[in-house]
Coordinates of C-alpha atoms in Angstrom, one line a residue:
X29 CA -29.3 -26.0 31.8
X30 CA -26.3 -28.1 31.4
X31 CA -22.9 -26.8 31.2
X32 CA -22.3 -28.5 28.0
X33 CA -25.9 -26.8 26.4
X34 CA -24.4 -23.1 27.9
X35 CA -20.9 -23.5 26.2
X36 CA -23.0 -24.4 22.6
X37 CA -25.6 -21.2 23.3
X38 CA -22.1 -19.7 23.9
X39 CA -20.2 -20.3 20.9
X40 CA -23.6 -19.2 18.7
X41 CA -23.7 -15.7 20.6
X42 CA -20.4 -15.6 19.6
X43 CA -20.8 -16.7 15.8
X44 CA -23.4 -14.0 15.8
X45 CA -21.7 -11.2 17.0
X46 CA -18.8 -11.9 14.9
X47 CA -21.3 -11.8 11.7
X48 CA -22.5 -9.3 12.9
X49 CA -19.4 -7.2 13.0
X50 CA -18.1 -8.2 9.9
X51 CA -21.8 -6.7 7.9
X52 CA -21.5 -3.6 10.7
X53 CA -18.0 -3.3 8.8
X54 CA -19.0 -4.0 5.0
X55 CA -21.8 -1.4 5.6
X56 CA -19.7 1.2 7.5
X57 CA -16.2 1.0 4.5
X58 CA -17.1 1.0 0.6
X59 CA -14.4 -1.5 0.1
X60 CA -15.0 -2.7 -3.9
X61 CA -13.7 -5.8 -5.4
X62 CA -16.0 -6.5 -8.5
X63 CA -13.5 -5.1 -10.7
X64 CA -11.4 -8.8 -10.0
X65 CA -14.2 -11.0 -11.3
X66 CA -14.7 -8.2 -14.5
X67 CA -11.1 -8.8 -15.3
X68 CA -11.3 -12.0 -15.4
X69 CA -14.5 -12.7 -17.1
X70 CA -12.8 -10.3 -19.4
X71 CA -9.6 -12.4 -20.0
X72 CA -11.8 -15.6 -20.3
X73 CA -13.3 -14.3 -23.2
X74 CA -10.3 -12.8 -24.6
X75 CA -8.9 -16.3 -25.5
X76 CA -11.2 -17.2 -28.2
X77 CA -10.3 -14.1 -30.0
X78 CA -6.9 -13.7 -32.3
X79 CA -7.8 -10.5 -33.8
X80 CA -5.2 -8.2 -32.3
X81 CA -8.0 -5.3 -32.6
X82 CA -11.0 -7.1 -31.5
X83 CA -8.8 -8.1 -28.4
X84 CA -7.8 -4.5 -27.8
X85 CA -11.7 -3.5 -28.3
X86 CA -13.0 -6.4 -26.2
X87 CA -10.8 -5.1 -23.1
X88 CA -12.1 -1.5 -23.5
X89 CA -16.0 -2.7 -23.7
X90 CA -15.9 -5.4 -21.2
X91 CA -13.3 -4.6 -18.8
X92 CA -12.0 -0.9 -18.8
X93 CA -15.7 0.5 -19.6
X94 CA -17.4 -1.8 -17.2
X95 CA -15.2 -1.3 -14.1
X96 CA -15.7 1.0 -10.8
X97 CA -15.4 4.6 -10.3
X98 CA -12.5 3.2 -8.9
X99 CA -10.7 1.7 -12.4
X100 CA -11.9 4.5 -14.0
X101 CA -9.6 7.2 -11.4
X102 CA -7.1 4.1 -11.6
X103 CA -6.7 4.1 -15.4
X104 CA -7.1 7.7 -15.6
X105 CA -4.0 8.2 -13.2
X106 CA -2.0 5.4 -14.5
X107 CA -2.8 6.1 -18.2
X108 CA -4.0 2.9 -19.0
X109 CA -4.9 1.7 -22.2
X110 CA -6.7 -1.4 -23.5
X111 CA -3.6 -1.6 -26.0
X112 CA -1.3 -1.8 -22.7
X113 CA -3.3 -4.8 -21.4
X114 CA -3.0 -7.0 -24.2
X115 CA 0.5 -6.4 -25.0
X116 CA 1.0 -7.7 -21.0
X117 CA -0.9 -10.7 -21.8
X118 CA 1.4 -11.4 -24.5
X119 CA 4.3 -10.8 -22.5
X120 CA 3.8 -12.7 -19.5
X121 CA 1.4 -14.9 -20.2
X122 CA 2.5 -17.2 -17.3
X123 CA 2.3 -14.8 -15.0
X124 CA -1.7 -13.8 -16.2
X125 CA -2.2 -17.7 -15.8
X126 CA -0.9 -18.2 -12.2
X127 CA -2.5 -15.0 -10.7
X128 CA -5.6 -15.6 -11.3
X129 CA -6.2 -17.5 -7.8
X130 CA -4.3 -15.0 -5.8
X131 CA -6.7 -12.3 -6.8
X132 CA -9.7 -13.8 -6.5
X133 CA -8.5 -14.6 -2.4
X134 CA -8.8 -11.2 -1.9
X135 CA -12.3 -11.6 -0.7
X136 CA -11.4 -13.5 1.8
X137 CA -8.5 -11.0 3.4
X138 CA -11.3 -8.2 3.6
X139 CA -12.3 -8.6 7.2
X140 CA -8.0 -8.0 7.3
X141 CA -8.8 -4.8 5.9
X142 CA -11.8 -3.8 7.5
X143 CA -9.8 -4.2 10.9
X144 CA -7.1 -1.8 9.9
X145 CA -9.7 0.3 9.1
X146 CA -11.4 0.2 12.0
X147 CA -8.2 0.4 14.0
X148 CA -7.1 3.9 12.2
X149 CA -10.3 5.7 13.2
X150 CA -9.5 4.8 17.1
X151 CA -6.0 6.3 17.2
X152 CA -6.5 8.7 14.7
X153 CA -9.2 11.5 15.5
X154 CA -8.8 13.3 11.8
X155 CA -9.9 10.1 10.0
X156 CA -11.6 10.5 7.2
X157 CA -12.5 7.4 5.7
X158 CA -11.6 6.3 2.0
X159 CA -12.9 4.2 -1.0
X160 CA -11.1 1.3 -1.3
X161 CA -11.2 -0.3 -4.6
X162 CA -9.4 -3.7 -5.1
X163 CA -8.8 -3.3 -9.3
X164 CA -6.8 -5.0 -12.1
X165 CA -4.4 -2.8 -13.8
X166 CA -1.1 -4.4 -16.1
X167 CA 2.0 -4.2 -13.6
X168 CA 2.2 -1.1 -12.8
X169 CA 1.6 0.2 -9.5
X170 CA 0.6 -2.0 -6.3
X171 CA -1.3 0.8 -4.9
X172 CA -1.6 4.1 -5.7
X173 CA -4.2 7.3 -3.5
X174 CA -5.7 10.2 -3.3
X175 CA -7.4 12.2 -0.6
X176 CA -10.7 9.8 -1.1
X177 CA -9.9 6.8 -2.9
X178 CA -7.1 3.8 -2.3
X179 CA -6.9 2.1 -6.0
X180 CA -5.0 -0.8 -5.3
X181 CA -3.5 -3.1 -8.3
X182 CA -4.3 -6.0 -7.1
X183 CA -2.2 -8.1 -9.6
X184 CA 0.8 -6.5 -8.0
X185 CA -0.4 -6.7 -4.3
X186 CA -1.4 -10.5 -4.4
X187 CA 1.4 -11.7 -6.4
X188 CA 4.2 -13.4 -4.4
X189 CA 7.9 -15.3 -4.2
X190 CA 5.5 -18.7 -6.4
X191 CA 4.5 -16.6 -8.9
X192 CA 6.1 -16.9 -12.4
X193 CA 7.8 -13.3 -12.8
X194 CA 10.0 -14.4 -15.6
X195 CA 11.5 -11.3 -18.0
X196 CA 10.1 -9.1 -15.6
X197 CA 12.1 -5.3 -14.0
X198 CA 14.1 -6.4 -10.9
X199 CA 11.6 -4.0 -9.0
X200 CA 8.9 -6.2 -9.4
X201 CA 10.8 -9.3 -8.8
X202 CA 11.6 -8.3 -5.6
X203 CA 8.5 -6.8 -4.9
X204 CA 6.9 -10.3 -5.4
X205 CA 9.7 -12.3 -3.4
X206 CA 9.1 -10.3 -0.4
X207 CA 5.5 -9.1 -0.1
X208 CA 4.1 -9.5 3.1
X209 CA 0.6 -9.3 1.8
X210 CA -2.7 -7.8 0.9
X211 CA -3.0 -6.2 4.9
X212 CA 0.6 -4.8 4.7
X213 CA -0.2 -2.6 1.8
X214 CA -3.3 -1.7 2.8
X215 CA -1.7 -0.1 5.8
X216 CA 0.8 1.8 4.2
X217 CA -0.7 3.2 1.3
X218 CA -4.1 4.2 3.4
X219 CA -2.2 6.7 5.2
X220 CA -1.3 8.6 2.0
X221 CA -5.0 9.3 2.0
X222 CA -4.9 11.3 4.8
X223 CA -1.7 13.5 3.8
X224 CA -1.6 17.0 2.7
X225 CA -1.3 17.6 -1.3
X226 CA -1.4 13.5 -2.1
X227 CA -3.0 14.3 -5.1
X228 CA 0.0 15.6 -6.6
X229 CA 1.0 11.7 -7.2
X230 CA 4.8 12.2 -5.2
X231 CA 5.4 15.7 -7.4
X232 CA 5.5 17.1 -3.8
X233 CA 7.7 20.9 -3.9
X234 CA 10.1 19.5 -1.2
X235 CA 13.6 18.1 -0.4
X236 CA 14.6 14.6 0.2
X237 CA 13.8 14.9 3.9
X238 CA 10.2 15.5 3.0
X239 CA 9.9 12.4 0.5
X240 CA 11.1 10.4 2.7
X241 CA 8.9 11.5 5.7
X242 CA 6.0 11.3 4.0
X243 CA 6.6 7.7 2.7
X244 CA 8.1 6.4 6.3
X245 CA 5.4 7.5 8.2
X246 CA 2.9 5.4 6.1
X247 CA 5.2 3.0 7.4
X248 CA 5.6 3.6 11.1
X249 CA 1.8 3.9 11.0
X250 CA 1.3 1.1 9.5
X251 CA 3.0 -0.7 12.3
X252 CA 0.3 0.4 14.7
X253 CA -2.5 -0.5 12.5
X254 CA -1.2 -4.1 12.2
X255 CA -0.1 -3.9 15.8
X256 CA 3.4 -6.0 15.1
X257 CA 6.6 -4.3 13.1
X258 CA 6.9 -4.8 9.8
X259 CA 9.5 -7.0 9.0
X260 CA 10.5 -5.2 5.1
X261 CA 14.3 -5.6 3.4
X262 CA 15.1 -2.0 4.0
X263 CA 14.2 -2.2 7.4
X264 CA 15.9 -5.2 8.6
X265 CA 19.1 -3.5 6.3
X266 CA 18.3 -0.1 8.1
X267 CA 18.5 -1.6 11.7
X268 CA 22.0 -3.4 11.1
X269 CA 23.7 -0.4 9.1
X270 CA 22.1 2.3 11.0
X271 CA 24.5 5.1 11.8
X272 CA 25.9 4.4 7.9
X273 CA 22.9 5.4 6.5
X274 CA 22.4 8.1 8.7
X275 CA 25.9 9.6 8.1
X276 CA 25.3 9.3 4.5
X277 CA 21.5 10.3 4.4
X278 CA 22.5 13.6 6.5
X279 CA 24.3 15.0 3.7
X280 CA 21.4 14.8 1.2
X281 CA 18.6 15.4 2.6
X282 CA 18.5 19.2 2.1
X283 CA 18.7 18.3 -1.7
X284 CA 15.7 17.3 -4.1
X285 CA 17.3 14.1 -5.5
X286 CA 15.4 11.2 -4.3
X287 CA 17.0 8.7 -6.6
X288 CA 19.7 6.9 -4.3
X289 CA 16.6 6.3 -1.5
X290 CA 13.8 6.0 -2.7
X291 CA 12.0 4.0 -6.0
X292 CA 15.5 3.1 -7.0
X293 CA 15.9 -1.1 -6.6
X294 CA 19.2 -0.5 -4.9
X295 CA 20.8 2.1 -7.2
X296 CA 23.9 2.6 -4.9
X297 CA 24.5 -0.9 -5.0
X298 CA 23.3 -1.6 -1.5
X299 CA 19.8 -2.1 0.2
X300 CA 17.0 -0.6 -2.3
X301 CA 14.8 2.0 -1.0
X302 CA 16.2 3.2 2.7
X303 CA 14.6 6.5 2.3
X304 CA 11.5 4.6 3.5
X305 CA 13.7 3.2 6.5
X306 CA 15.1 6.6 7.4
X307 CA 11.6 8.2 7.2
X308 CA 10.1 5.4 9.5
X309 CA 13.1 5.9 12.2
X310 CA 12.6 9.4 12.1
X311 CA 8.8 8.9 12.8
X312 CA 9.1 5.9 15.5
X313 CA 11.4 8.2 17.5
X314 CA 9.3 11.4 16.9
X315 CA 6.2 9.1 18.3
X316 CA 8.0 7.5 21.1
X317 CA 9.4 11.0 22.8
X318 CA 6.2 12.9 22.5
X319 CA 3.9 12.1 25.5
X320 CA 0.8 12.6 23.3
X321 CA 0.9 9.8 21.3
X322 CA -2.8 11.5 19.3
X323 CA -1.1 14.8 19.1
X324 CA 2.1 13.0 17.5
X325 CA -0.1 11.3 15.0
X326 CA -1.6 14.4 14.6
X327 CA 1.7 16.0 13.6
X328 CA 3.2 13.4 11.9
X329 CA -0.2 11.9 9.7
X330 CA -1.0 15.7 9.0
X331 CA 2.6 17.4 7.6
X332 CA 2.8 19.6 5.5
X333 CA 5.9 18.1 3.4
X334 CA 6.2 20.8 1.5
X335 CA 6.9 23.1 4.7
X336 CA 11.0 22.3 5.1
X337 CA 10.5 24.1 8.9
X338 CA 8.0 22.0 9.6
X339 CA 10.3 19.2 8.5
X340 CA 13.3 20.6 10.2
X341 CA 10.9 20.8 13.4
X342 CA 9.5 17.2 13.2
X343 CA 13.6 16.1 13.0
X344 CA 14.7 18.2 15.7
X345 CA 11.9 16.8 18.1
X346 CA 12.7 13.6 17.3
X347 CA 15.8 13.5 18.9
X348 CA 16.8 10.7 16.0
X349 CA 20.6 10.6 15.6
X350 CA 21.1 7.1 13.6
X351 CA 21.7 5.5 16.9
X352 CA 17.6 4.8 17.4
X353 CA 17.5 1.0 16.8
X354 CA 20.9 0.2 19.3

């Protein structure tokens, strides 16, 4: 056998396997995306009709009636109504015309997802495994969970800085100008599947401390799913003023106003959203000086954030003093 027919025999065993673990992957995660091409269908049909009514009544029938288990807890959660997603159309109809591509490359990013998935059941032995349903909501939540489903919004999570976002909240401006992509979200928000009381939506009984846990170490986790850090505004911001936030963080924490860190687009005029920094800090250090990585997952994935000595306890052992990132 020649060397050149080995390396061809070669690179089919390869080919195969790779198939091969890519169905292995679709058959092991119920990943969903056939709510994208419903949408769509949907909208395509909604042009020929003027009728404000019919258009309202078209969306219910063909889009909102039609959809996933998955669109249906989505909608349900969100309160979405047929009403809401015309009046979006009519709003931003640029924006509805220059998505459409983005969503529909969300098939190709899946074997991105299936390998996050398949990464957090290695490190993390309490796995349980979610739905994941890729859906099409009106611009209201990238990605929301609960303790079986990830409903993802994936108008929000495709959309980026070449989208036309004209007359839209700063929030989702921003959002769109620095999203690192379909992967990134996907390993953030599947760890809120895996918290205590994440069915609550955020209307956790805790203090500031415990909001912003809970959303940093989705991001600290997500880090190890994607295998690189994540390279977000509030981190980068976070790193450089470091022991400013910390100084200033440390006096609110103990309090239940979350609105200067966290869901705020920058509300004290600086960096938007360094709760999530602080939280992730917290977490990294936590991780780093516990010897049992597992067992720090363990503790950190599995918090109860409504426990403030737990909190206090996961602080303490962190040894984090603003001074982590030096």
């Amino acid at each position: 056998m020649t060397t050149s027919l080995m390396r061809k025999i070669l690179f089919v065993i390869v080919l195969l396997l790779a198939g091969n673990a890519s169905v292995t992957a679709q058959l092991k995660y119920n990943v969903v995306t056939s709510d994208i091409p419903l949408f769509w269908q949907m909208y395509d049909h909604l042009q020929q009709i003027t009728d404000s009514a019919a258009r309202v009544k078209l969306v219910e029938t063909e889009y909102l009636s039609k959809g996933s288990p998955g669109l249906h807890q989505f909608a349900t959660m969100r309160e979405m109504t047929a009403a809401g997603f015309v009046k979006s159309f009519r709003k931003y109809p640029l924006f509805w015309q220059h998505i459409r591509e983005k969503t529909l490359a969300v098939q190709q990013q899946l074997p991105e997802v299936y390998a996050i998935l398949d990464r957090y059941e290695k490190i993390y032995p309490s796995w349980h495994r979610p739905d994941v349903y890729f859906t099409i909501g009106y611009l209201g939540t990238g990605g929301t969970t609960t303790q079986k489903e990830l409903l993802i919004g994936t108008e929000i999570a495709a959309a980026d800085s070449t989208i036309n976002s004209e007359g839209m909240q700063p929030m989702l401006r921003n959002y769109f100008r620095n999203n690192r992509g379909i992967a990134h979200l996907v390993a953030h928000e599947i760890t809120h599947t895996q918290q205590k009381g994440v069915d609550k939506e955020g209307g956790w009984h805790t203090n500031l401390l415990g909001y912003c846990l809970a959303e940093g170490i989705c991001d600290f986790v997500a880090e190890l799913l994607l295998e690189k850090e994540l390279e977000t505004p509030y981190i980068h911001y976070g790193k450089l003023h470091e022991a400013a936030v910390w100084q200033q963080f440390q006096q609110e924490m103990a309090g239940n106003d979350v609105s200067n860190w966290l869901y705020n687009n920058g509300k004290k005029g600086e960096q938007a959203d360094l709760g999530y920094f602080v939280g992730y800090a917290i977490s990294k250090s936590y991780y780093l000086h516990t010897k049992n990585k597992t067992k720090a997952l363990q503790a950190l994935i599995g918090i109860d954030v409504e426990d403030i000595h737990s909190l206090n306890k996961i602080l303490k052992q962190s040894r984090y003093h603003g001074d982590f990132f030096k």
